[in-house]
JSON list of C-alpha atoms in Angstrom, two decimals:
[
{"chain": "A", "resi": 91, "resn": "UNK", "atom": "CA", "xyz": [27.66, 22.89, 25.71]},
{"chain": "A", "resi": 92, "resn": "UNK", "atom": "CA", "xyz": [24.46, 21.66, 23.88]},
{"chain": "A", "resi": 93, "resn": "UNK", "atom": "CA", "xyz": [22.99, 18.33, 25.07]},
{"chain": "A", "resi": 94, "resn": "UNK", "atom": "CA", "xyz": [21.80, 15.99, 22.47]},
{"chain": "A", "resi": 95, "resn": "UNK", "atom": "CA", "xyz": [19.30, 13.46, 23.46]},
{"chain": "A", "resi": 96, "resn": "UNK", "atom": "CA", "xyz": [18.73, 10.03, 20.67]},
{"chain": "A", "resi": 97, "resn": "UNK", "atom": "CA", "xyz": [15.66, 8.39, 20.32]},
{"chain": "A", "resi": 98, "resn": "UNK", "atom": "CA", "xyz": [17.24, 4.20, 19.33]},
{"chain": "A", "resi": 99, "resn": "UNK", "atom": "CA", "xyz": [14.14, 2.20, 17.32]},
{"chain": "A", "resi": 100, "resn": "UNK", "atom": "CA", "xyz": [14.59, 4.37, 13.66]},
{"chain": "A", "resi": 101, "resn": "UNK", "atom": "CA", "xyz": [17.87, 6.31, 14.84]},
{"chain": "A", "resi": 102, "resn": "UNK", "atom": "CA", "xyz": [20.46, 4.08, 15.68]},
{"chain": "A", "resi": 103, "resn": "UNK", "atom": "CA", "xyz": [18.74, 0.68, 15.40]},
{"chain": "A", "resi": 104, "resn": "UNK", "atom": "CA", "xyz": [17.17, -0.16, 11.43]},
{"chain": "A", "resi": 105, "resn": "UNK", "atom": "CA", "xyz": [13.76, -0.23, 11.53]},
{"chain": "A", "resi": 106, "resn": "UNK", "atom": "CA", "xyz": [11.30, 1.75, 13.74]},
{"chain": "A", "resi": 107, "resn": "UNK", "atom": "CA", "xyz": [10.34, -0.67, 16.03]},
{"chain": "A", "resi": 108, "resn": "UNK", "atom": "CA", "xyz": [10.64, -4.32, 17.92]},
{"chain": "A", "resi": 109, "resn": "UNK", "atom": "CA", "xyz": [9.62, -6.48, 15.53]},
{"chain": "A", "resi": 110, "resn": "UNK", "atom": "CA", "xyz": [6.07, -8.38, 16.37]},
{"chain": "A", "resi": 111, "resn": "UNK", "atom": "CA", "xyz": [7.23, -12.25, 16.68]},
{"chain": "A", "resi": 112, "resn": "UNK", "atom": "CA", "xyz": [9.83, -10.88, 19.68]},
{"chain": "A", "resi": 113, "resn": "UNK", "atom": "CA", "xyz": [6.95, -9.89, 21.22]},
{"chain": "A", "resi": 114, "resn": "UNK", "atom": "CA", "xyz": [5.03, -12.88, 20.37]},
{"chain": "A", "resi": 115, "resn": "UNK", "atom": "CA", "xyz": [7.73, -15.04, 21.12]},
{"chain": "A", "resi": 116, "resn": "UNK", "atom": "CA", "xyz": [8.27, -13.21, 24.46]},
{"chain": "A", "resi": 117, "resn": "UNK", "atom": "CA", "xyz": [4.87, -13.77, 25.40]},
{"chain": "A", "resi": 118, "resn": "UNK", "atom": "CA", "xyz": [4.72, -17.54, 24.82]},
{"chain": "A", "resi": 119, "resn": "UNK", "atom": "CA", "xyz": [7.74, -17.74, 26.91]},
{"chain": "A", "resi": 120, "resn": "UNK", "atom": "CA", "xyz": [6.14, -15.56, 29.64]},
{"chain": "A", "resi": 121, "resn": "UNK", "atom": "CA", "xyz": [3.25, -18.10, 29.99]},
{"chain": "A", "resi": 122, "resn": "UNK", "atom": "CA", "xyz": [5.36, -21.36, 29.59]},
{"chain": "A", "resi": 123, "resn": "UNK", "atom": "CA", "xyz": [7.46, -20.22, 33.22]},
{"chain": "A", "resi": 124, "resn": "UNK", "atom": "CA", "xyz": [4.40, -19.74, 34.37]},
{"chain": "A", "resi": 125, "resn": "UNK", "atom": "CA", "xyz": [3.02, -23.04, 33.43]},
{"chain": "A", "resi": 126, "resn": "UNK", "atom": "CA", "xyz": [-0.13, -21.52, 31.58]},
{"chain": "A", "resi": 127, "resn": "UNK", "atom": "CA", "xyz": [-1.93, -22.93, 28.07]},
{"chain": "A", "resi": 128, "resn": "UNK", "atom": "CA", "xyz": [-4.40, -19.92, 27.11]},
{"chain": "A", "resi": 129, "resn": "UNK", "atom": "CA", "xyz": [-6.81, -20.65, 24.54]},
{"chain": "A", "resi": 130, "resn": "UNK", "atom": "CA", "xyz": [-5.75, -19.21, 21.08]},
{"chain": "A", "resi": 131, "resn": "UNK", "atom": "CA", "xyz": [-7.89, -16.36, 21.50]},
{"chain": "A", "resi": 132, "resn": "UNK", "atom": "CA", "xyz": [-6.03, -15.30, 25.29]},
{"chain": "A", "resi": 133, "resn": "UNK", "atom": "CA", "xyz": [-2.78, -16.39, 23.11]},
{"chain": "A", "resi": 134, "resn": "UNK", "atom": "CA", "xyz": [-3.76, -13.64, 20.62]},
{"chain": "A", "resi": 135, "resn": "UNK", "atom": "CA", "xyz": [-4.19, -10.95, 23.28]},
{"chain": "A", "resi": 136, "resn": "UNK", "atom": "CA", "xyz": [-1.30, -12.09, 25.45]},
{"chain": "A", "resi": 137, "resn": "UNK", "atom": "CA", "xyz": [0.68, -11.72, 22.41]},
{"chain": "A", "resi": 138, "resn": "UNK", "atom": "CA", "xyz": [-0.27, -7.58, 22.04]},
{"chain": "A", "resi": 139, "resn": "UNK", "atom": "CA", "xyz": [-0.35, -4.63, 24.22]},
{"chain": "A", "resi": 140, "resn": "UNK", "atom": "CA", "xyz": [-3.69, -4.22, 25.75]},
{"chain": "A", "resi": 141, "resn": "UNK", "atom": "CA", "xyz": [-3.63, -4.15, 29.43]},
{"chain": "A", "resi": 142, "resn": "UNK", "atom": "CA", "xyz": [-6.69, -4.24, 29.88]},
{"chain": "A", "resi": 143, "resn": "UNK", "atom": "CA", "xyz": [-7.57, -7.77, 27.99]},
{"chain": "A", "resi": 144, "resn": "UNK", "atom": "CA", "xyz": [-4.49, -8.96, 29.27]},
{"chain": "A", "resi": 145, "resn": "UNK", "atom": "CA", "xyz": [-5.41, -8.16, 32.84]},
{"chain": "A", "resi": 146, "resn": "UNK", "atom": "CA", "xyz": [-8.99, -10.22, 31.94]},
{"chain": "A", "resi": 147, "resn": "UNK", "atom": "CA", "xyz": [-7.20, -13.52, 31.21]},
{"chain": "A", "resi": 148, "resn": "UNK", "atom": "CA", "xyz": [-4.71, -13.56, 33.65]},
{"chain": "A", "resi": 149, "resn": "UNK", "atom": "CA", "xyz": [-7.37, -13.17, 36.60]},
{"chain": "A", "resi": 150, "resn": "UNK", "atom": "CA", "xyz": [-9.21, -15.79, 34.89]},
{"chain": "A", "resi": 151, "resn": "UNK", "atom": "CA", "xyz": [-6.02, -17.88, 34.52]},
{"chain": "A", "resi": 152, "resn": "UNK", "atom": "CA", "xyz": [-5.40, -17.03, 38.40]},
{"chain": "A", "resi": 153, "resn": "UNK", "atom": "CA", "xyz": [-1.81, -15.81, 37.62]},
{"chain": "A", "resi": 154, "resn": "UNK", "atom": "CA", "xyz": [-0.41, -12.18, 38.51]},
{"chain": "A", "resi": 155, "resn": "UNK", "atom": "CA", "xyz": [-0.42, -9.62, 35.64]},
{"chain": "A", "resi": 156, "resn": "UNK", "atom": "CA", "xyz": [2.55, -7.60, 37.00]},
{"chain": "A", "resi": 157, "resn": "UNK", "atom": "CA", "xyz": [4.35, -10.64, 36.85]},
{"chain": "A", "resi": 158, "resn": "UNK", "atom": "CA", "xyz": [3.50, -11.51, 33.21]},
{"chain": "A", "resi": 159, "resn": "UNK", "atom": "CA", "xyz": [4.43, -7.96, 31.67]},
{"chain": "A", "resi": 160, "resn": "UNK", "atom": "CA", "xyz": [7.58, -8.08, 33.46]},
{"chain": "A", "resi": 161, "resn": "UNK", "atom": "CA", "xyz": [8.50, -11.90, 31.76]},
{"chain": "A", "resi": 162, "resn": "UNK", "atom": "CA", "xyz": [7.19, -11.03, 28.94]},
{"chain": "A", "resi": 163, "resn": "UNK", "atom": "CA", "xyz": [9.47, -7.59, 28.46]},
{"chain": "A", "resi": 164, "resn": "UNK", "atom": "CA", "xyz": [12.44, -9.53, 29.91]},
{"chain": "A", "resi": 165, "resn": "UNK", "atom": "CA", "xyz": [11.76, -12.09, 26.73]},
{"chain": "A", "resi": 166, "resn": "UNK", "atom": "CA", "xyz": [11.21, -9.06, 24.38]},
{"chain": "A", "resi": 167, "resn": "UNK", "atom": "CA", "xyz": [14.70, -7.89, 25.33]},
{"chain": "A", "resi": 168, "resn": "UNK", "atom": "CA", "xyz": [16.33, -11.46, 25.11]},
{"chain": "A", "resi": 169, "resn": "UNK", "atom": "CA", "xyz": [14.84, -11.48, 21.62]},
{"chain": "A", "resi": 170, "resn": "UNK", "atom": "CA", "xyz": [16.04, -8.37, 20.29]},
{"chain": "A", "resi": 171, "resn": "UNK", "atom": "CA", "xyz": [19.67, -8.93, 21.91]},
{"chain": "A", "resi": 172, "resn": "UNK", "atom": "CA", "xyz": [19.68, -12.11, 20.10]},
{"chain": "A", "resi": 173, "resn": "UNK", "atom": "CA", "xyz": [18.68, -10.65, 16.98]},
{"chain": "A", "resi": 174, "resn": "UNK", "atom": "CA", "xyz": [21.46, -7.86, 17.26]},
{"chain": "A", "resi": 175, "resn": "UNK", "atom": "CA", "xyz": [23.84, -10.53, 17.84]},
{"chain": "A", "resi": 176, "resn": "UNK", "atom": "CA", "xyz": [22.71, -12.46, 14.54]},
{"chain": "A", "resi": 177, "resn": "UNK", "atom": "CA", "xyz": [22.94, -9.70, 12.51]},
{"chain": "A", "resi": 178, "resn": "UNK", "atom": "CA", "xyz": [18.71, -9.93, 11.96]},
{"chain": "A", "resi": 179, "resn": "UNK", "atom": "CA", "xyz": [18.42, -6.00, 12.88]},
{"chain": "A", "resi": 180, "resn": "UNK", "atom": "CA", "xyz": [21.15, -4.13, 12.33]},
{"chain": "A", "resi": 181, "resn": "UNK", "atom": "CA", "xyz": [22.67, -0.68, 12.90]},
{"chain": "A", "resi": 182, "resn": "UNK", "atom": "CA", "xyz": [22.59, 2.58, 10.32]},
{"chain": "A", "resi": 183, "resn": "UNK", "atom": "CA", "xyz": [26.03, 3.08, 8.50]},
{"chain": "A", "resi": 184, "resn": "UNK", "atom": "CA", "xyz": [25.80, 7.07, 10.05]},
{"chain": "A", "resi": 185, "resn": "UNK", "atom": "CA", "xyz": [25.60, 6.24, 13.84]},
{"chain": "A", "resi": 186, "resn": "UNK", "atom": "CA", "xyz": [29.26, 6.78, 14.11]},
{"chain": "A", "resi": 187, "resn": "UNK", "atom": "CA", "xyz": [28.84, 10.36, 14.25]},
{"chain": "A", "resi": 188, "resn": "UNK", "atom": "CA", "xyz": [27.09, 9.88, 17.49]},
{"chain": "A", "resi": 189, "resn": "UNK", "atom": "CA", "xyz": [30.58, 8.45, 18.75]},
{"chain": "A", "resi": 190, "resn": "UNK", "atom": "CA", "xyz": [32.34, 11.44, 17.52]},
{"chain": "A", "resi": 191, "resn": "UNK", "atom": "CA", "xyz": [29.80, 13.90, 19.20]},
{"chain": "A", "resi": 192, "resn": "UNK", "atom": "CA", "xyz": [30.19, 11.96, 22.24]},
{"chain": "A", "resi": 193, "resn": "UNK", "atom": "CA", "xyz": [33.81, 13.65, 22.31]},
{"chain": "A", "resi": 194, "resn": "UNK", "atom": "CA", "xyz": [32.52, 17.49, 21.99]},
{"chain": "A", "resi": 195, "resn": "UNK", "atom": "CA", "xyz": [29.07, 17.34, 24.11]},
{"chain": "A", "resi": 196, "resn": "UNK", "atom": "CA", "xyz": [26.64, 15.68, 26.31]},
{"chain": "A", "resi": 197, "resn": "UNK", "atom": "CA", "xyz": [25.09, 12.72, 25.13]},
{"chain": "A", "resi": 198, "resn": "UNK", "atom": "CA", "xyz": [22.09, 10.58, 26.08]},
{"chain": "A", "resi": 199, "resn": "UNK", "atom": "CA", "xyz": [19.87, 7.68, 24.85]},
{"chain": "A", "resi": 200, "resn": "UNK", "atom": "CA", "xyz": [16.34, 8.09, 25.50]},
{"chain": "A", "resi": 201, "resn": "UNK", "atom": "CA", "xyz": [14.06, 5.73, 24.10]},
{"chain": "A", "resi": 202, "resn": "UNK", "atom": "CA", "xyz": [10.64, 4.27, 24.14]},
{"chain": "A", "resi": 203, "resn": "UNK", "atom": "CA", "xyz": [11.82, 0.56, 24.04]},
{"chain": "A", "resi": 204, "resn": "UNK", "atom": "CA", "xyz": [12.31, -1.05, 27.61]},
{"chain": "A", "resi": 205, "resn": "UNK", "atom": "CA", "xyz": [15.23, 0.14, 29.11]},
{"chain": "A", "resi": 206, "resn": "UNK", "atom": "CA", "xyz": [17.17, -3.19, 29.60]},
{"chain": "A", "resi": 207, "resn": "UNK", "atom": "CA", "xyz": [17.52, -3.02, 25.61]},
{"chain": "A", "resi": 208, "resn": "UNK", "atom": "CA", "xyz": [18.77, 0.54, 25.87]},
{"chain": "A", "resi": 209, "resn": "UNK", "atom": "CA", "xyz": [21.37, -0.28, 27.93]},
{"chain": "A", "resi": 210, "resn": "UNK", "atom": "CA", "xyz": [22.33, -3.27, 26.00]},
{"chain": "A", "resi": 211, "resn": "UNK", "atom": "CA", "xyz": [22.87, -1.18, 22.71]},
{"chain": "A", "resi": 212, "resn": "UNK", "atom": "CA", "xyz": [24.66, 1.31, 24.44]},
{"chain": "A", "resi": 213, "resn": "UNK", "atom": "CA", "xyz": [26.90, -1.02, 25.22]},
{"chain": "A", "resi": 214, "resn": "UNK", "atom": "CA", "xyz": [27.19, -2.72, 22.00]},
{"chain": "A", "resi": 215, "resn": "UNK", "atom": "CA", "xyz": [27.60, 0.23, 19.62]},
{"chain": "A", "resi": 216, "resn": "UNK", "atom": "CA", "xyz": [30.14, 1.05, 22.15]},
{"chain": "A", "resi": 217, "resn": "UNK", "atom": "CA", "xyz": [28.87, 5.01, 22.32]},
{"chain": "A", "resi": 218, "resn": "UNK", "atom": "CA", "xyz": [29.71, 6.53, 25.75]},
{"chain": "A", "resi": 219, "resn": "UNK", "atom": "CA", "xyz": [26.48, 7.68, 26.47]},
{"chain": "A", "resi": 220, "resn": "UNK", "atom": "CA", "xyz": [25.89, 10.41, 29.73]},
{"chain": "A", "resi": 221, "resn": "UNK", "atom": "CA", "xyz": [22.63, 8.81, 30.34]},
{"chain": "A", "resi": 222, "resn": "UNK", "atom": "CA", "xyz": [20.82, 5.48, 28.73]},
{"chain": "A", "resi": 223, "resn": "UNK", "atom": "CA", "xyz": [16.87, 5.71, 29.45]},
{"chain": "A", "resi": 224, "resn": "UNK", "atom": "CA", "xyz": [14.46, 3.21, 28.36]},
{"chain": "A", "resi": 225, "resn": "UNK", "atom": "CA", "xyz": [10.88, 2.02, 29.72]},
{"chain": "A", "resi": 226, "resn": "UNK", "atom": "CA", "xyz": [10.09, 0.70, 33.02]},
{"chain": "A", "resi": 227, "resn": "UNK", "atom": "CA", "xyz": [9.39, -3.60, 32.57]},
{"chain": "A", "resi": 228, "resn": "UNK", "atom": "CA", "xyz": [6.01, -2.68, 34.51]},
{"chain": "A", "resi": 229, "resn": "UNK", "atom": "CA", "xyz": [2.43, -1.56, 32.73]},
{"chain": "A", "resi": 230, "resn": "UNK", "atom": "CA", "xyz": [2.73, 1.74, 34.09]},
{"chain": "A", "resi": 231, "resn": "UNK", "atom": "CA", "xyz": [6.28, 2.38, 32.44]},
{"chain": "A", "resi": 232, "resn": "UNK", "atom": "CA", "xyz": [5.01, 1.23, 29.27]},
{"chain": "A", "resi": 233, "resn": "UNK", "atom": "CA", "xyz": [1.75, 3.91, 29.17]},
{"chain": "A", "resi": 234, "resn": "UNK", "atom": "CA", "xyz": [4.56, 6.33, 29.89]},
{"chain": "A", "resi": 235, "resn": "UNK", "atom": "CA", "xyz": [6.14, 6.23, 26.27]},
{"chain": "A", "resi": 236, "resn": "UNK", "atom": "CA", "xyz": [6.12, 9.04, 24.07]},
{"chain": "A", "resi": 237, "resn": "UNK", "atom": "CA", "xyz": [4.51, 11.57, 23.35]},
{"chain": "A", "resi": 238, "resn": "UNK", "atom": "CA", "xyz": [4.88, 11.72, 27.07]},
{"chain": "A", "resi": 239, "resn": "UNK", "atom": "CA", "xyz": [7.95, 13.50, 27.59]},
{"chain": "A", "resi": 240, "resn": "UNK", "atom": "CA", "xyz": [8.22, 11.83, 30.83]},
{"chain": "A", "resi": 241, "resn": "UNK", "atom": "CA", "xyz": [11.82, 9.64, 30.47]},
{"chain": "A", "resi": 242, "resn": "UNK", "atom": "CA", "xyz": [13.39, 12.50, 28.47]},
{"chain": "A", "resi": 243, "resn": "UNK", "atom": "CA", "xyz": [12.43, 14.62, 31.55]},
{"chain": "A", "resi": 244, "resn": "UNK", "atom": "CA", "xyz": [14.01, 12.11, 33.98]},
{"chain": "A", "resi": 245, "resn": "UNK", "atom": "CA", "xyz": [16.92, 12.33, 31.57]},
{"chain": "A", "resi": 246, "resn": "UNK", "atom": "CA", "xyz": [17.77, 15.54, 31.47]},
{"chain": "A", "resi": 247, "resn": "UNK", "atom": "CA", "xyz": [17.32, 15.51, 35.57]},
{"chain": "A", "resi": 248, "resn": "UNK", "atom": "CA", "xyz": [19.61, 12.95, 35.90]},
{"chain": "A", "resi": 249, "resn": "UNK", "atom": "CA", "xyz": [21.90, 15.25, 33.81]},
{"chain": "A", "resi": 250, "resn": "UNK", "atom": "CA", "xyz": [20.91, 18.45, 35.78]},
{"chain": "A", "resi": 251, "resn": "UNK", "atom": "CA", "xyz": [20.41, 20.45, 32.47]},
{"chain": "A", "resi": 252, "resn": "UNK", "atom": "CA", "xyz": [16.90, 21.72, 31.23]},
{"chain": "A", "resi": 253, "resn": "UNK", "atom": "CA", "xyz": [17.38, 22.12, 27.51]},
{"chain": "A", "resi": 254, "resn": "UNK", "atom": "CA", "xyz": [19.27, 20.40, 24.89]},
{"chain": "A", "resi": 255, "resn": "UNK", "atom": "CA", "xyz": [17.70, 18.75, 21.46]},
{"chain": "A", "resi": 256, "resn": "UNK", "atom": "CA", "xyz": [16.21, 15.75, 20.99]},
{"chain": "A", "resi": 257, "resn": "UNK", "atom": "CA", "xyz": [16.70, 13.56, 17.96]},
{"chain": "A", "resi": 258, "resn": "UNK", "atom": "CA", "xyz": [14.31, 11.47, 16.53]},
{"chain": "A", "resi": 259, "resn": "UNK", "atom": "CA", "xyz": [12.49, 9.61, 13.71]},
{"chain": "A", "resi": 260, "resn": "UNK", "atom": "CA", "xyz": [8.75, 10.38, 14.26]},
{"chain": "A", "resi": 261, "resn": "UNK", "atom": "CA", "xyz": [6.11, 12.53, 14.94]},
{"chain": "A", "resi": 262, "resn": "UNK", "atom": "CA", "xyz": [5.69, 11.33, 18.57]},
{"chain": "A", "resi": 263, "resn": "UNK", "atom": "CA", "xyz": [9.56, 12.40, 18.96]},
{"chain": "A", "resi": 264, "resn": "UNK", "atom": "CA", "xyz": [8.98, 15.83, 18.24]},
{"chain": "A", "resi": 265, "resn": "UNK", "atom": "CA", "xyz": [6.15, 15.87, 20.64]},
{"chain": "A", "resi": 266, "resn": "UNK", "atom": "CA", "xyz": [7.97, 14.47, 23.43]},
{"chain": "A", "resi": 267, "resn": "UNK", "atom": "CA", "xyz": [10.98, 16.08, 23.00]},
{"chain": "A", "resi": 268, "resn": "UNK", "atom": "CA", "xyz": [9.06, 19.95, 22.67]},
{"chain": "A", "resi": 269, "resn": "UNK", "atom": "CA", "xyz": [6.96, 19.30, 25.56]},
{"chain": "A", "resi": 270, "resn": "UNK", "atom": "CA", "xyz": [9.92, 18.13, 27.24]},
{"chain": "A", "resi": 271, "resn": "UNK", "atom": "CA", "xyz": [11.34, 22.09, 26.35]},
{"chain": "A", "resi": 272, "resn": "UNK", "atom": "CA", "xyz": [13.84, 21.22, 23.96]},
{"chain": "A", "resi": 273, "resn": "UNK", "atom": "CA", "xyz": [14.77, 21.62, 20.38]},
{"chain": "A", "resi": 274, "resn": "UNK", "atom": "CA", "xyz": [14.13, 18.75, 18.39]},
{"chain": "A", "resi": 275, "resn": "UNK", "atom": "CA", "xyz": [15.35, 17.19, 14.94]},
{"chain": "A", "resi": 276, "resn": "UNK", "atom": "CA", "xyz": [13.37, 15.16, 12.47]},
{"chain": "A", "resi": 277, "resn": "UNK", "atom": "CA", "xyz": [15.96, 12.62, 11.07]},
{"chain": "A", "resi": 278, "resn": "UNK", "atom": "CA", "xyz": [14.94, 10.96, 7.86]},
{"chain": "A", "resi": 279, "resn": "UNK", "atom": "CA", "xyz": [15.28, 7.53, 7.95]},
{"chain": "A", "resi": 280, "resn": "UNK", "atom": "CA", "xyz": [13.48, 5.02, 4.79]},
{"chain": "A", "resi": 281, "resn": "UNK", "atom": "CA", "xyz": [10.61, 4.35, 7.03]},
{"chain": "A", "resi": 282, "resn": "UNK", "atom": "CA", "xyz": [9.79, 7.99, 7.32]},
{"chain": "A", "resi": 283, "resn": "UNK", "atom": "CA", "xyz": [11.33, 9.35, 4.09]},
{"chain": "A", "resi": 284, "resn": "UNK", "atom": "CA", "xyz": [7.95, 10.55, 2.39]},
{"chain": "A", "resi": 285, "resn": "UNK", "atom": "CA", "xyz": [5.96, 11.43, 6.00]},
{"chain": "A", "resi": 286, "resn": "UNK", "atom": "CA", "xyz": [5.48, 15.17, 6.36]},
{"chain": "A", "resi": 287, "resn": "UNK", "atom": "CA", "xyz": [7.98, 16.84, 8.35]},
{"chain": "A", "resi": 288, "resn": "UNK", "atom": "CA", "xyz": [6.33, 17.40, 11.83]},
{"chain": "A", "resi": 289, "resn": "UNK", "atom": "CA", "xyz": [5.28, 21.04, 12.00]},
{"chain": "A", "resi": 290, "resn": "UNK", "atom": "CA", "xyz": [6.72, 21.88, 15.33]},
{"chain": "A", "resi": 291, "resn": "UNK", "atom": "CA", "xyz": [10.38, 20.02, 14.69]},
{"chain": "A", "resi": 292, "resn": "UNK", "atom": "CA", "xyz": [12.85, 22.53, 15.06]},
{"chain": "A", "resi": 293, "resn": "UNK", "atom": "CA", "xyz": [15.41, 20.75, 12.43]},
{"chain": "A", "resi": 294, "resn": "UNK", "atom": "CA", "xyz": [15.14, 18.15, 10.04]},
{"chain": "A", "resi": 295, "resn": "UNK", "atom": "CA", "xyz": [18.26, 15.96, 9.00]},
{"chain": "A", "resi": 296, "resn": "UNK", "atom": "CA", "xyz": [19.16, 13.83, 6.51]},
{"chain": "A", "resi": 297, "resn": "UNK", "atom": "CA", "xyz": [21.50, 11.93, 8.51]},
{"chain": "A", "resi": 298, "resn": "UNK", "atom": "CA", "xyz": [23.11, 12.22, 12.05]},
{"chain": "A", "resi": 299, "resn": "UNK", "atom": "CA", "xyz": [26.51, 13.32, 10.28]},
{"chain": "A", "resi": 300, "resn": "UNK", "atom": "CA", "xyz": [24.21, 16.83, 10.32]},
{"chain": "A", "resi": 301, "resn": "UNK", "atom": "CA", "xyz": [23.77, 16.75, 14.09]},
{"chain": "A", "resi": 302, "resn": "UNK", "atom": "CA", "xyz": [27.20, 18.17, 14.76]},
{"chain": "A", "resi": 303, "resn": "UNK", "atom": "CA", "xyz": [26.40, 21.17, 12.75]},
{"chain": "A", "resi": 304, "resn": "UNK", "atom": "CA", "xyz": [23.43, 22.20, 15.70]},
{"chain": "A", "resi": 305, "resn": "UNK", "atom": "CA", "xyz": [25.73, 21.81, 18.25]},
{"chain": "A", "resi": 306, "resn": "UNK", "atom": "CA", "xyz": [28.19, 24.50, 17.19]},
{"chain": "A", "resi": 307, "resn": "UNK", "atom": "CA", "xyz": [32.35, 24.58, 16.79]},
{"chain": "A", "resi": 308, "resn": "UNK", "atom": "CA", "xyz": [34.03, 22.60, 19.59]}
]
């Protein structure tokens, strides 16, 4: 029985990524709990991804930077759950043939995105996923993303198997997924449509109705 690992952001979610105002949004929340008016310029920074600046202004702000990248990705996931709901992102038409593979194989959901928003789309494509993975809500779970293969390995431990594929949408994908020892498979989504194939992807798909084919007769 093959396993078959998903990447969400560009496989079962449109688009390849959270959009920026969630995270923008999520970080003006963040500081209004915690009662703080940054300067435009800490705004900007609070608003992004660098640790490092981040770190800066909160110590000169006096507030705890754990704290603050654990609000802030507990917006980020209110945000996207709320844009789900509105129909603002929406699904691909093909995801149903993850469903249907559910019902032959091993399935998981192993994504970059922080894991409370994994489970929440597992739960409202309705897929019966083996095991949902996402990112930690601290600083240290997010520097573990891809290309670190490091939750598809604490997937596939938490499924006791070692290989498997891994389906994804980019180049970082393939990396994770290799180093992580498994087949992987480029899916072509419109975001990626006229990147170069990734030269170490074992498959490339058109659409996940072709995943069932690598898995083999039931």
């Amino acid at each position: 029985m093959t396993t078959v690992l998903f990447d969400m952001d560009g496989v079962i979610l449109e688009g390849p990524r959270t959009a920026p105002q969630v995270y923008a949004a999520a970080a003006d929340a963040a500081l209004a709990d915690l009662g703080i008016d940054p300067t435009p310029d800490q705004r900007r920074d609070f608003r992004n991804h660098d640790y490092d600046r981040m770190e800066t202004h909160c110590r000169e702000l006096g507030i705890d930077p754990d704290r603050f990248w654990e609000l802030k990705e507990t917006y980020a996931s209110r945000g996207t759950h709320d844009r789900l709901r509105s129909g603002e992102r929406g699904t691909y038409d093909d995801i149903d043939a993850i469903r249907d593979l559910g019902e032959r194989t091993t399935i998981g959901l192993v994504t970059n995105n922080r894991h409370e928003t994994a489970a929440f789309v597992a739960d409202y494509v309705g897929f019966d996923f083996d095991v949902v993975r996402g990112r930690d809500p601290t600083f240290e779970g997010y520097e573990r993303r891809k290309p670190d293969p490091y939750y598809i390995d604490d997937a596939l431990d938490t499924l006791g198997v070692t290989d498997g594929i891994y389906v994804g949408d980019s180049r970082t994908d393939v990396t994770a997924g290799r180093a992580a020892g498994l087949e992987t498979a480029f899916l072509r989504r419109p975001h990626n449509r006229d990147r170069e194939r990734p030269r170490n992807a074992t498959h490339e798909l058109a659409s996940l109705a072709d995943v069932s084919s690598l898995v083999g007769p039931e």
